[in-house]
PDB file of C-alpha atoms in Angstrom:
ATOM      1  CA  MET Z 275      -3.585   2.641 261.884  1.00 46.00           C
ATOM      2  CA  SER Z 276      -3.665  -0.943 260.643  1.00 43.00           C
ATOM      3  CA  ASN Z 277      -6.860  -2.596 259.522  1.00 44.00           C
ATOM      4  CA  ALA Z 278      -6.965  -5.962 261.341  1.00 45.00           C
ATOM      5  CA  THR Z 279      -9.377  -7.525 258.832  1.00 42.00           C
ATOM      6  CA  ALA Z 280      -7.012  -6.851 255.929  1.00 43.00           C
ATOM      7  CA  ASP Z 281      -4.483  -9.267 257.433  1.00 40.00           C
ATOM      8  CA  ALA Z 282      -7.038 -12.022 258.144  1.00 41.00           C
ATOM      9  CA  ALA Z 283      -7.184 -15.059 255.877  1.00 44.00           C
ATOM     10  CA  VAL Z 284     -10.199 -15.133 253.594  1.00 42.00           C
ATOM     11  CA  GLN Z 285     -12.180 -18.368 253.589  1.00 45.00           C
ATOM     12  CA  GLY Z 286     -14.730 -19.675 251.116  1.00 46.00           C
ATOM     13  CA  CYS Z 287     -14.969 -19.820 247.340  1.00 46.00           C
ATOM     14  CA  ARG Z 288     -13.261 -17.354 245.071  1.00 48.00           C
ATOM     15  CA  LEU Z 289     -15.817 -17.427 242.247  1.00 49.00           C
ATOM     16  CA  LEU Z 290     -14.735 -14.087 240.779  1.00 51.00           C
ATOM     17  CA  GLU Z 291     -11.166 -15.213 240.181  1.00 55.00           C
ATOM     18  CA  PRO Z 292     -10.368 -17.160 236.996  1.00 55.00           C
ATOM     19  CA  LEU Z 293     -10.167 -20.915 237.408  1.00 56.00           C
ATOM     20  CA  THR Z 294      -6.845 -22.693 237.104  1.00 58.00           C
ATOM     21  CA  ALA Z 295      -6.067 -26.369 236.855  1.00 58.00           C
ATOM     22  CA  MET Z 296      -5.031 -26.298 240.517  1.00 57.00           C
ATOM     23  CA  ASP Z 297      -8.561 -25.158 241.492  1.00 82.00           C
ATOM     24  CA  ILE Z 298     -10.154 -28.178 239.819  1.00 87.00           C
ATOM     25  CA  GLN Z 299      -9.477 -31.720 240.939  1.00 90.00           C
ATOM     26  CA  GLN Z 300     -10.655 -35.151 239.932  1.00 92.00           C
ATOM     27  CA  GLY Z 301     -13.994 -35.854 241.614  1.00 92.00           C
ATOM     28  CA  ASP Z 302     -15.076 -32.189 241.872  1.00 92.00           C
ATOM     29  CA  GLN Z 303     -18.610 -31.309 240.868  1.00 93.00           C
ATOM     30  CA  VAL Z 304     -18.799 -28.406 238.429  1.00 94.00           C
ATOM     31  CA  ASN Z 305     -21.277 -26.399 236.402  1.00 93.00           C
ATOM     32  CA  LEU Z 306     -20.744 -25.393 232.780  1.00 94.00           C
ATOM     33  CA  HIS Z 307     -21.634 -22.076 231.152  1.00 93.00           C
ATOM     34  CA  SER Z 308     -23.449 -23.987 228.390  1.00 92.00           C
ATOM     35  CA  ASP Z 309     -25.531 -26.343 230.566  1.00 91.00           C
ATOM     36  CA  ALA Z 310     -27.485 -26.001 233.818  1.00 88.00           C
ATOM     37  CA  GLY Z 311     -26.651 -29.558 234.914  1.00 92.00           C
ATOM     38  CA  ILE Z 312     -24.039 -30.829 237.361  1.00 94.00           C
ATOM     39  CA  PHE Z 313     -20.933 -32.555 236.028  1.00 96.00           C
ATOM     40  CA  GLN Z 314     -18.204 -34.603 237.725  1.00 95.00           C
ATOM     41  CA  VAL Z 315     -14.561 -33.984 236.807  1.00 95.00           C
ATOM     42  CA  ILE Z 316     -12.908 -37.192 235.610  1.00 96.00           C
ATOM     43  CA  GLY Z 317      -9.473 -35.791 234.762  1.00 95.00           C
ATOM     44  CA  VAL Z 318      -7.596 -32.485 234.403  1.00 94.00           C
ATOM     45  CA  ASP Z 319      -4.911 -31.457 231.896  1.00 94.00           C
ATOM     46  CA  GLY Z 320      -3.584 -28.255 233.436  1.00 89.00           C
ATOM     47  CA  GLU Z 321      -0.878 -27.895 230.802  1.00 92.00           C
ATOM     48  CA  HIS Z 322      -3.540 -27.445 228.100  1.00 94.00           C
ATOM     49  CA  ASP Z 323      -6.314 -25.920 230.285  1.00 92.00           C
ATOM     50  CA  ARG Z 324      -8.691 -28.823 229.584  1.00 95.00           C
ATOM     51  CA  CYS Z 325     -10.616 -31.304 231.671  1.00 95.00           C
ATOM     52  CA  TRP Z 326     -12.872 -34.289 231.141  1.00 97.00           C
ATOM     53  CA  VAL Z 327     -16.313 -34.373 232.715  1.00 97.00           C
ATOM     54  CA  ARG Z 328     -19.457 -36.495 232.821  1.00 96.00           C
ATOM     55  CA  ARG Z 329     -23.008 -35.622 233.828  1.00 95.00           C
ATOM     56  CA  TRP Z 330     -23.694 -36.228 237.508  1.00 93.00           C
ATOM     57  CA  PRO Z 331     -25.412 -38.203 238.893  1.00 93.00           C
ATOM     58  CA  MET Z 332     -24.664 -40.889 236.339  1.00 90.00           C
ATOM     59  CA  GLU Z 333     -27.472 -42.222 234.179  1.00 89.00           C
ATOM     60  CA  PRO Z 334     -28.755 -45.572 235.505  1.00 91.00           C
ATOM     61  CA  LYS Z 335     -27.700 -48.607 233.436  1.00 90.00           C
ATOM     62  CA  LEU Z 336     -26.191 -46.545 230.586  1.00 90.00           C
ATOM     63  CA  GLY Z 337     -23.732 -44.423 232.554  1.00 92.00           C
ATOM     64  CA  SER Z 338     -22.797 -40.909 231.460  1.00 94.00           C
ATOM     65  CA  PRO Z 339     -20.470 -40.281 228.523  1.00 95.00           C
ATOM     66  CA  VAL Z 340     -17.203 -38.482 229.275  1.00 96.00           C
ATOM     67  CA  PHE Z 341     -16.316 -35.416 227.211  1.00 97.00           C
ATOM     68  CA  GLU Z 342     -13.591 -32.797 227.117  1.00 97.00           C
ATOM     69  CA  VAL Z 343     -14.159 -29.121 227.950  1.00 96.00           C
ATOM     70  CA  SER Z 344     -11.967 -26.066 228.297  1.00 95.00           C
ATOM     71  CA  LEU Z 345     -11.443 -24.786 231.848  1.00 93.00           C
ATOM     72  CA  GLN Z 346     -12.955 -21.497 230.635  1.00 92.00           C
ATOM     73  CA  GLN Z 347     -16.281 -23.324 230.104  1.00 94.00           C
ATOM     74  CA  ILE Z 348     -16.565 -24.086 233.831  1.00 92.00           C
ATOM     75  CA  SER Z 349     -18.735 -21.568 235.668  1.00 86.00           C
ATOM     76  CA  ALA Z 350     -18.543 -22.894 239.248  1.00 80.00           C
ATOM     77  CA  VAL Z 351     -16.716 -25.560 241.216  1.00 82.00           C
ATOM     78  CA  GLY Z 352     -18.335 -27.506 244.050  1.00 80.00           C
ATOM     79  CA  LEU Z 353     -16.724 -29.722 246.639  1.00 62.00           C
ATOM     80  CA  LYS Z 354     -15.607 -33.279 246.031  1.00 63.00           C
ATOM     81  CA  TYR Z 355     -18.435 -35.707 246.629  1.00 51.00           C
ATOM     82  CA  ALA Z 356     -20.740 -32.933 247.845  1.00 44.00           C
ATOM     83  CA  ARG Z 357     -23.748 -35.252 247.722  1.00 43.00           C
ATOM     84  CA  SER Z 358     -22.165 -37.582 250.264  1.00 42.00           C
ATOM     85  CA  ALA Z 359     -21.076 -34.754 252.579  1.00 41.00           C
ATOM     86  CA  PRO Z 360     -23.932 -32.197 252.690  1.00 41.00           C
ATOM     87  CA  GLU Z 361     -22.515 -30.539 255.799  1.00 40.00           C
ATOM     88  CA  CYS Z 362     -19.653 -29.236 253.631  1.00 38.00           C
ATOM     89  CA  LEU Z 363     -21.926 -27.389 251.206  1.00 41.00           C
ATOM     90  CA  ASP Z 364     -22.151 -24.343 253.475  1.00 42.00           C
ATOM     91  CA  ALA Z 365     -18.363 -23.877 253.243  1.00 42.00           C
ATOM     92  CA  CYS Z 366     -18.677 -22.165 249.859  1.00 37.00           C
TER      93      CYS Z 366
END
């Protein structure tokens, strides 16, 4: 007897699976293992498993410096522009 739910597509975030460059895109909001803040992805180098991030929201007047992190340092990935589309936050 076949289990119908086994064939169904799974929706939502796959937080237990390791992150790959394809899971992270420019504009995504992420969390880092080393910091409780929210960061915005500026660029991704999938070939070297690196990305560039800045603290989000940006600091008024001064901006937020961009720095490089390993993809392994990212603990969670949010949706692009989640602050401007709060109805999408329940998707994950």
